Amino acid sequence: MSKTIVVDELGGPEVMKLVDKDPGKPGPAEIRIRQTAIGVNFADIHYRRGTAPAHSMAKLPIPFTPGLEAVGVVEDVGLGVSQFKPGDRVGYATASLTIGAYAEVRLFPADRAFPIPKGVADIDAAALMYRAITVHGMIRQCYRVKEGDIILLHAAAGGVGSILSRWAKALGATVIGTVSAESKVERCKANGCAHVIVNAKEDFAERTLEITGGRGVDVVFDGVGVDVFLRSFPAIKKYGTMVSFGQASGLVKPLDPIELQHRGLYLTKFSGGTYNEDVGEYQLRAREVLAAILQGVFETGKHMTYGLKDAIKAHEDMENRRTVGSLVLIP
Ligand SMILES: NC(=O)c1ccc[n+]([C@@H]2O[C@H](COP(=O)([O-])OP(=O)(O)OC[C@H]3O[C@@H](n4cnc5c(N)ncnc54)[C@H](OP(=O)(O)O)[C@@H]3O)[C@@H](O)[C@H]2O)c1
């Protein structure tokens, strides 16, 4: 039996129940993984409470087990699986179609798993992979970050924010981060933010224009959504780009394209479901992220950890903006 979190009805953190479940035998092209570290992402909260975009909610089976990423050891393989054998260390960081990571043991499609190299700890891979694969898509495809760029990054102390700050700085960009509280400023600076704006104290758009001498930033990365999305546009330079990738504060309102025309702005939306739908693209991103972890681009060994049985507490902390960096459940 496998201790597994199950959600029978959408709602607050308390709808997550820990039950015993038989994971079963792997079917064709599946592997069974005994998991050692499970990543907690803001998307898990959206699915649990029903605030993910409507097209994503429509695909969600109920009851379901939350969780998009984990690391563990292969216990058994199904028919046709040749790339893995029992004892191999593997990870995955996928979108909603393979939801179900909050468990001790689970079945998983072999083609969406990747080997974890020696030198990458389970806890680091579980903390970093889903978010760093997201950041990879955003900084390589949505907007190709390059030396000399100035970036405005919302929720800079969070999981995605910490990874994006470090990767962008490594590429030679200057990062202006926003946070809700003074207590998060030091972390952002340690992650490479050149400037940190505390939203409670300053208007981030005005301050960003001040920092950039009135020019505005090359690109905004927005995972916060409705509270900051529209207010970010005045801080973008002529021909600059807005990359929307999340909505921790709520879904953004529809935008009239006329709003973009005055300064010729570009707007795009990242979605893990779209960018990682193709297995080849997803596996390439995973390999490049693992290489970046090995090169020391990201902070390792310092993630917030909880027992699997304490998933409720992890969600409460994240929802109430008490967390920094990534969160990991240890089964
Ligand atoms: N599109 C995709 O495929 C994809 C993939 C990965 C992540 N994401 C999105 O990226 C964002 C960051 O994800 P994450 O897992 O790393 O989370 P996170 O950034 O660690 O946590 C969310 C942060 O958002 C900020 N926030 C602003 N308003 C909030 C509100 N009303 N409630 C809660 N938090 C609020 C908080 O930072 P402050 O208190 O400092 O403001 C909070 O720490 C999320 O929106 C997530 O859904 C999208």
PDB file of N, CA, C and O and ligand atoms in Angstrom, residues 40-43 46 49 130-131 134 155-161 178-181 184 199 223-224 227 245-250 269-273 318-325 327, ligand 1:
ATOM      1  N   VAL A  40       6.224  20.784  -4.356  1.00  0.00           N
ATOM      2  CA  VAL A  40       4.928  21.456  -4.172  1.00  0.00           C
ATOM      3  C   VAL A  40       4.956  22.722  -5.018  1.00  0.00           C
ATOM      4  O   VAL A  40       5.866  23.545  -4.865  1.00  0.00           O
ATOM      5  N   ASN A  41       3.994  22.870  -5.916  1.00  0.00           N
ATOM      6  CA  ASN A  41       3.940  24.040  -6.800  1.00  0.00           C
ATOM      7  C   ASN A  41       2.638  24.799  -6.587  1.00  0.00           C
ATOM      8  O   ASN A  41       1.628  24.213  -6.179  1.00  0.00           O
ATOM      9  N   PHE A  42       2.672  26.097  -6.935  1.00  0.00           N
ATOM     10  CA  PHE A  42       1.442  26.895  -6.763  1.00  0.00           C
ATOM     11  C   PHE A  42       0.298  26.311  -7.590  1.00  0.00           C
ATOM     12  O   PHE A  42      -0.869  26.394  -7.198  1.00  0.00           O
ATOM     13  N   ALA A  43       0.644  25.666  -8.707  1.00  0.00           N
ATOM     14  CA  ALA A  43      -0.396  25.034  -9.542  1.00  0.00           C
ATOM     15  C   ALA A  43      -1.180  23.996  -8.739  1.00  0.00           C
ATOM     16  O   ALA A  43      -2.384  23.801  -8.978  1.00  0.00           O
ATOM     17  N   HIS A  46      -3.946  25.792  -7.153  1.00  0.00           N
ATOM     18  CA  HIS A  46      -4.994  26.147  -8.125  1.00  0.00           C
ATOM     19  C   HIS A  46      -5.884  24.944  -8.427  1.00  0.00           C
ATOM     20  O   HIS A  46      -7.111  25.065  -8.456  1.00  0.00           O
ATOM     21  N   ARG A  49      -8.160  24.039  -5.327  1.00  0.00           N
ATOM     22  CA  ARG A  49      -9.275  24.924  -4.991  1.00  0.00           C
ATOM     23  C   ARG A  49     -10.131  25.286  -6.206  1.00  0.00           C
ATOM     24  O   ARG A  49     -11.144  25.961  -6.076  1.00  0.00           O
ATOM     25  N   TYR A 130      10.377  21.293 -12.031  1.00  0.00           N
ATOM     26  CA  TYR A 130       9.171  21.809 -12.703  1.00  0.00           C
ATOM     27  C   TYR A 130       9.300  23.313 -12.949  1.00  0.00           C
ATOM     28  O   TYR A 130       9.018  23.819 -14.035  1.00  0.00           O
ATOM     29  N   ARG A 131       9.759  24.008 -11.938  1.00  0.00           N
ATOM     30  CA  ARG A 131       9.883  25.464 -12.081  1.00  0.00           C
ATOM     31  C   ARG A 131      10.998  25.835 -13.059  1.00  0.00           C
ATOM     32  O   ARG A 131      10.849  26.753 -13.859  1.00  0.00           O
ATOM     33  N   THR A 134       9.989  25.410 -16.531  1.00  0.00           N
ATOM     34  CA  THR A 134       9.138  26.567 -16.863  1.00  0.00           C
ATOM     35  C   THR A 134      10.007  27.773 -17.213  1.00  0.00           C
ATOM     36  O   THR A 134       9.798  28.437 -18.232  1.00  0.00           O
ATOM     37  N   ALA A 155       6.987  38.568  -7.626  1.00  0.00           N
ATOM     38  CA  ALA A 155       7.141  37.457  -6.662  1.00  0.00           C
ATOM     39  C   ALA A 155       8.556  36.878  -6.756  1.00  0.00           C
ATOM     40  O   ALA A 155       8.748  35.662  -6.870  1.00  0.00           O
ATOM     41  N   ALA A 156       9.540  37.763  -6.693  1.00  0.00           N
ATOM     42  CA  ALA A 156      10.926  37.364  -6.957  1.00  0.00           C
ATOM     43  C   ALA A 156      11.500  36.422  -5.898  1.00  0.00           C
ATOM     44  O   ALA A 156      12.465  35.704  -6.176  1.00  0.00           O
ATOM     45  N   ALA A 157      10.919  36.397  -4.688  1.00  0.00           N
ATOM     46  CA  ALA A 157      11.463  35.509  -3.646  1.00  0.00           C
ATOM     47  C   ALA A 157      10.858  34.113  -3.709  1.00  0.00           C
ATOM     48  O   ALA A 157      11.288  33.206  -3.004  1.00  0.00           O
ATOM     49  N   GLY A 158       9.836  33.932  -4.552  1.00  0.00           N
ATOM     50  CA  GLY A 158       9.129  32.642  -4.613  1.00  0.00           C
ATOM     51  C   GLY A 158       9.943  31.583  -5.333  1.00  0.00           C
ATOM     52  O   GLY A 158      11.131  31.787  -5.649  1.00  0.00           O
ATOM     53  N   GLY A 159       9.303  30.451  -5.592  1.00  0.00           N
ATOM     54  CA  GLY A 159       9.989  29.321  -6.217  1.00  0.00           C
ATOM     55  C   GLY A 159      10.477  29.670  -7.613  1.00  0.00           C
ATOM     56  O   GLY A 159      11.688  29.640  -7.891  1.00  0.00           O
ATOM     57  N   VAL A 160       9.556  30.021  -8.518  1.00  0.00           N
ATOM     58  CA  VAL A 160       9.957  30.390  -9.877  1.00  0.00           C
ATOM     59  C   VAL A 160      10.848  31.631  -9.837  1.00  0.00           C
ATOM     60  O   VAL A 160      11.869  31.704 -10.529  1.00  0.00           O
ATOM     61  N   GLY A 161      10.479  32.593  -8.994  1.00  0.00           N
ATOM     62  CA  GLY A 161      11.227  33.852  -8.916  1.00  0.00           C
ATOM     63  C   GLY A 161      12.687  33.631  -8.564  1.00  0.00           C
ATOM     64  O   GLY A 161      13.585  34.230  -9.171  1.00  0.00           O
ATOM     65  N   THR A 178      10.059  42.210  -7.415  1.00  0.00           N
ATOM     66  CA  THR A 178       9.063  42.746  -6.484  1.00  0.00           C
ATOM     67  C   THR A 178       8.693  41.655  -5.479  1.00  0.00           C
ATOM     68  O   THR A 178       8.688  40.467  -5.807  1.00  0.00           O
ATOM     69  N   VAL A 179       8.406  42.081  -4.239  1.00  0.00           N
ATOM     70  CA  VAL A 179       7.975  41.179  -3.164  1.00  0.00           C
ATOM     71  C   VAL A 179       6.931  41.904  -2.317  1.00  0.00           C
ATOM     72  O   VAL A 179       6.801  43.129  -2.405  1.00  0.00           O
ATOM     73  N   SER A 180       6.225  41.118  -1.479  1.00  0.00           N
ATOM     74  CA  SER A 180       5.196  41.748  -0.650  1.00  0.00           C
ATOM     75  C   SER A 180       5.751  42.268   0.668  1.00  0.00           C
ATOM     76  O   SER A 180       5.155  43.130   1.300  1.00  0.00           O
ATOM     77  N   ALA A 181       6.876  41.716   1.118  1.00  0.00           N
ATOM     78  CA  ALA A 181       7.340  42.052   2.476  1.00  0.00           C
ATOM     79  C   ALA A 181       8.840  42.277   2.525  1.00  0.00           C
ATOM     80  O   ALA A 181       9.603  41.624   1.790  1.00  0.00           O
ATOM     81  N   LYS A 184      11.506  39.488   2.699  1.00  0.00           N
ATOM     82  CA  LYS A 184      11.913  38.689   1.535  1.00  0.00           C
ATOM     83  C   LYS A 184      13.032  39.350   0.727  1.00  0.00           C
ATOM     84  O   LYS A 184      13.540  38.763  -0.223  1.00  0.00           O
ATOM     85  N   ASN A 199       6.288  45.910  -2.472  1.00  0.00           N
ATOM     86  CA  ASN A 199       5.041  46.485  -3.008  1.00  0.00           C
ATOM     87  C   ASN A 199       4.241  47.304  -1.989  1.00  0.00           C
ATOM     88  O   ASN A 199       3.581  48.272  -2.358  1.00  0.00           O
ATOM     89  N   GLY A 223       4.069  36.121 -12.709  1.00  0.00           N
ATOM     90  CA  GLY A 223       3.384  34.928 -12.229  1.00  0.00           C
ATOM     91  C   GLY A 223       2.348  35.271 -11.185  1.00  0.00           C
ATOM     92  O   GLY A 223       1.773  34.384 -10.562  1.00  0.00           O
ATOM     93  N   VAL A 224       2.096  36.584 -10.976  1.00  0.00           N
ATOM     94  CA  VAL A 224       1.163  37.015  -9.917  1.00  0.00           C
ATOM     95  C   VAL A 224      -0.245  37.257 -10.474  1.00  0.00           C
ATOM     96  O   VAL A 224      -1.246  36.991  -9.823  1.00  0.00           O
ATOM     97  N   ASP A 227      -3.425  41.237  -9.753  1.00  0.00           N
ATOM     98  CA  ASP A 227      -3.001  42.364  -8.903  1.00  0.00           C
ATOM     99  C   ASP A 227      -1.925  43.238  -9.554  1.00  0.00           C
ATOM    100  O   ASP A 227      -1.778  44.412  -9.188  1.00  0.00           O
ATOM    101  N   PHE A 245       2.821  34.265 -16.887  1.00  0.00           N
ATOM    102  CA  PHE A 245       2.949  32.803 -16.733  1.00  0.00           C
ATOM    103  C   PHE A 245       2.185  32.263 -15.535  1.00  0.00           C
ATOM    104  O   PHE A 245       2.215  31.061 -15.278  1.00  0.00           O
ATOM    105  N   GLY A 246       1.495  33.121 -14.796  1.00  0.00           N
ATOM    106  CA  GLY A 246       0.777  32.596 -13.639  1.00  0.00           C
ATOM    107  C   GLY A 246      -0.162  33.627 -13.065  1.00  0.00           C
ATOM    108  O   GLY A 246      -0.166  34.791 -13.491  1.00  0.00           O
ATOM    109  N   GLN A 247      -0.951  33.187 -12.105  1.00  0.00           N
ATOM    110  CA  GLN A 247      -1.979  34.043 -11.547  1.00  0.00           C
ATOM    111  C   GLN A 247      -2.205  33.726 -10.070  1.00  0.00           C
ATOM    112  O   GLN A 247      -3.299  33.376  -9.661  1.00  0.00           O
ATOM    113  N   ALA A 248      -1.117  33.844  -9.274  1.00  0.00           N
ATOM    114  CA  ALA A 248      -1.231  33.550  -7.843  1.00  0.00           C
ATOM    115  C   ALA A 248      -2.299  34.428  -7.192  1.00  0.00           C
ATOM    116  O   ALA A 248      -2.965  34.011  -6.239  1.00  0.00           O
ATOM    117  N   SER A 249      -2.505  35.660  -7.707  1.00  0.00           N
ATOM    118  CA  SER A 249      -3.498  36.562  -7.095  1.00  0.00           C
ATOM    119  C   SER A 249      -4.843  36.505  -7.814  1.00  0.00           C
ATOM    120  O   SER A 249      -5.791  37.171  -7.414  1.00  0.00           O
ATOM    121  N   GLY A 250      -4.946  35.736  -8.884  1.00  0.00           N
ATOM    122  CA  GLY A 250      -6.207  35.616  -9.634  1.00  0.00           C
ATOM    123  C   GLY A 250      -5.966  35.802 -11.129  1.00  0.00           C
ATOM    124  O   GLY A 250      -4.966  36.388 -11.541  1.00  0.00           O
ATOM    125  N   LYS A 269       1.948  34.334 -23.321  1.00  0.00           N
ATOM    126  CA  LYS A 269       1.575  33.600 -22.101  1.00  0.00           C
ATOM    127  C   LYS A 269       2.250  32.247 -22.157  1.00  0.00           C
ATOM    128  O   LYS A 269       2.065  31.498 -23.113  1.00  0.00           O
ATOM    129  N   PHE A 270       3.037  31.946 -21.121  1.00  0.00           N
ATOM    130  CA  PHE A 270       3.676  30.629 -21.044  1.00  0.00           C
ATOM    131  C   PHE A 270       2.711  29.626 -20.425  1.00  0.00           C
ATOM    132  O   PHE A 270       1.987  29.942 -19.468  1.00  0.00           O
ATOM    133  N   SER A 271       2.702  28.405 -20.954  1.00  0.00           N
ATOM    134  CA  SER A 271       1.937  27.317 -20.334  1.00  0.00           C
ATOM    135  C   SER A 271       2.765  26.052 -20.427  1.00  0.00           C
ATOM    136  O   SER A 271       3.185  25.653 -21.519  1.00  0.00           O
ATOM    137  N   GLY A 272       3.000  25.407 -19.278  1.00  0.00           N
ATOM    138  CA  GLY A 272       3.751  24.146 -19.261  1.00  0.00           C
ATOM    139  C   GLY A 272       3.060  23.097 -20.121  1.00  0.00           C
ATOM    140  O   GLY A 272       3.716  22.312 -20.807  1.00  0.00           O
ATOM    141  N   GLY A 273       1.727  23.088 -20.096  1.00  0.00           N
ATOM    142  CA  GLY A 273       0.956  22.124 -20.882  1.00  0.00           C
ATOM    143  C   GLY A 273       1.300  22.232 -22.361  1.00  0.00           C
ATOM    144  O   GLY A 273       1.465  21.223 -23.052  1.00  0.00           O
ATOM    145  N   MET A 318       2.045  28.325   1.675  1.00  0.00           N
ATOM    146  CA  MET A 318       2.270  28.892   0.341  1.00  0.00           C
ATOM    147  C   MET A 318       1.154  29.871  -0.029  1.00  0.00           C
ATOM    148  O   MET A 318       1.414  30.972  -0.522  1.00  0.00           O
ATOM    149  N   GLU A 319      -0.076  29.460   0.227  1.00  0.00           N
ATOM    150  CA  GLU A 319      -1.230  30.303  -0.105  1.00  0.00           C
ATOM    151  C   GLU A 319      -1.195  31.628   0.656  1.00  0.00           C
ATOM    152  O   GLU A 319      -1.663  32.649   0.173  1.00  0.00           O
ATOM    153  N   ASN A 320      -0.666  31.575   1.867  1.00  0.00           N
ATOM    154  CA  ASN A 320      -0.633  32.774   2.706  1.00  0.00           C
ATOM    155  C   ASN A 320       0.679  33.540   2.586  1.00  0.00           C
ATOM    156  O   ASN A 320       1.012  34.350   3.444  1.00  0.00           O
ATOM    157  N   ARG A 321       1.434  33.247   1.541  1.00  0.00           N
ATOM    158  CA  ARG A 321       2.639  33.994   1.163  1.00  0.00           C
ATOM    159  C   ARG A 321       3.709  33.950   2.239  1.00  0.00           C
ATOM    160  O   ARG A 321       4.505  34.872   2.378  1.00  0.00           O
ATOM    161  N   ARG A 322       3.742  32.818   3.020  1.00  0.00           N
ATOM    162  CA  ARG A 322       4.738  32.698   4.082  1.00  0.00           C
ATOM    163  C   ARG A 322       5.988  31.961   3.598  1.00  0.00           C
ATOM    164  O   ARG A 322       6.917  31.760   4.370  1.00  0.00           O
ATOM    165  N   THR A 323       6.000  31.509   2.334  1.00  0.00           N
ATOM    166  CA  THR A 323       7.134  30.705   1.879  1.00  0.00           C
ATOM    167  C   THR A 323       8.076  31.520   0.989  1.00  0.00           C
ATOM    168  O   THR A 323       7.675  32.508   0.385  1.00  0.00           O
ATOM    169  N   VAL A 324       9.328  31.061   0.928  1.00  0.00           N
ATOM    170  CA  VAL A 324      10.288  31.593  -0.049  1.00  0.00           C
ATOM    171  C   VAL A 324      10.924  30.378  -0.719  1.00  0.00           C
ATOM    172  O   VAL A 324      11.000  29.306  -0.126  1.00  0.00           O
ATOM    173  N   GLY A 325      11.359  30.545  -1.958  1.00  0.00           N
ATOM    174  CA  GLY A 325      11.978  29.425  -2.672  1.00  0.00           C
ATOM    175  C   GLY A 325      10.980  28.303  -2.914  1.00  0.00           C
ATOM    176  O   GLY A 325       9.778  28.532  -3.011  1.00  0.00           O
ATOM    177  N   LEU A 327       9.197  24.388  -2.207  1.00  0.00           N
ATOM    178  CA  LEU A 327       8.717  23.529  -1.110  1.00  0.00           C
ATOM    179  C   LEU A 327       8.769  22.069  -1.564  1.00  0.00           C
ATOM    180  O   LEU A 327       8.425  21.769  -2.710  1.00  0.00           O
TER     181      LEU A 327
HETATM  182  N1  LIG B   1       2.362  28.452 -16.646  1.00  0.00           N
HETATM  183  C1  LIG B   1       3.011  27.431 -16.117  1.00  0.00           C
HETATM  184  O1  LIG B   1       3.164  26.371 -16.723  1.00  0.00           O
HETATM  185  C2  LIG B   1       3.584  27.603 -14.744  1.00  0.00           C
HETATM  186  C3  LIG B   1       4.551  26.715 -14.268  1.00  0.00           C
HETATM  187  C4  LIG B   1       5.083  26.928 -12.998  1.00  0.00           C
HETATM  188  C5  LIG B   1       4.600  27.973 -12.215  1.00  0.00           C
HETATM  189  N2  LIG B   1       3.618  28.771 -12.720  1.00  0.00           N
HETATM  190  C6  LIG B   1       3.086  29.885 -11.923  1.00  0.00           C
HETATM  191  O2  LIG B   1       4.177  30.635 -11.438  1.00  0.00           O
HETATM  192  C7  LIG B   1       3.811  31.288 -10.223  1.00  0.00           C
HETATM  193  C8  LIG B   1       4.865  30.985  -9.175  1.00  0.00           C
HETATM  194  O3  LIG B   1       4.800  29.608  -8.859  1.00  0.00           O
HETATM  195  P1  LIG B   1       5.563  28.996  -7.604  1.00  0.00           P
HETATM  196  O4  LIG B   1       5.067  27.617  -7.457  1.00  0.00           O
HETATM  197  O5  LIG B   1       7.025  29.213  -7.712  1.00  0.00           O
HETATM  198  O6  LIG B   1       4.953  29.889  -6.404  1.00  0.00           O
HETATM  199  P2  LIG B   1       5.666  31.012  -5.500  1.00  0.00           P
HETATM  200  O7  LIG B   1       6.150  32.091  -6.402  1.00  0.00           O
HETATM  201  O8  LIG B   1       6.653  30.356  -4.610  1.00  0.00           O
HETATM  202  O9  LIG B   1       4.456  31.519  -4.614  1.00  0.00           O
HETATM  203  C9  LIG B   1       3.572  32.453  -5.109  1.00  0.00           C
HETATM  204  C10 LIG B   1       4.007  33.875  -4.734  1.00  0.00           C
HETATM  205  O10 LIG B   1       3.126  34.791  -5.398  1.00  0.00           O
HETATM  206  C11 LIG B   1       3.024  35.968  -4.655  1.00  0.00           C
HETATM  207  N3  LIG B   1       1.608  36.364  -4.536  1.00  0.00           N
HETATM  208  C12 LIG B   1       1.109  37.540  -4.978  1.00  0.00           C
HETATM  209  N4  LIG B   1      -0.197  37.612  -4.726  1.00  0.00           N
HETATM  210  C13 LIG B   1      -0.551  36.457  -4.110  1.00  0.00           C
HETATM  211  C14 LIG B   1      -1.777  35.968  -3.590  1.00  0.00           C
HETATM  212  N5  LIG B   1      -2.920  36.686  -3.655  1.00  0.00           N
HETATM  213  N6  LIG B   1      -1.788  34.760  -2.998  1.00  0.00           N
HETATM  214  C15 LIG B   1      -0.658  34.027  -2.930  1.00  0.00           C
HETATM  215  N7  LIG B   1       0.544  34.438  -3.409  1.00  0.00           N
HETATM  216  C16 LIG B   1       0.595  35.661  -3.996  1.00  0.00           C
HETATM  217  C17 LIG B   1       3.641  35.704  -3.271  1.00  0.00           C
HETATM  218  O11 LIG B   1       4.893  36.403  -3.221  1.00  0.00           O
HETATM  219  P3  LIG B   1       4.914  37.878  -2.523  1.00  0.00           P
HETATM  220  O12 LIG B   1       4.273  37.664  -1.182  1.00  0.00           O
HETATM  221  O13 LIG B   1       6.328  38.252  -2.441  1.00  0.00           O
HETATM  222  O14 LIG B   1       4.100  38.769  -3.436  1.00  0.00           O
HETATM  223  C18 LIG B   1       3.869  34.198  -3.257  1.00  0.00           C
HETATM  224  O15 LIG B   1       4.996  33.834  -2.505  1.00  0.00           O
HETATM  225  C19 LIG B   1       2.412  30.768  -9.864  1.00  0.00           C
HETATM  226  O16 LIG B   1       1.447  31.681 -10.327  1.00  0.00           O
HETATM  227  C20 LIG B   1       2.320  29.482 -10.664  1.00  0.00           C
HETATM  228  O17 LIG B   1       1.011  29.077 -10.922  1.00  0.00           O
HETATM  229  C21 LIG B   1       3.120  28.623 -13.955  1.00  0.00           C
END
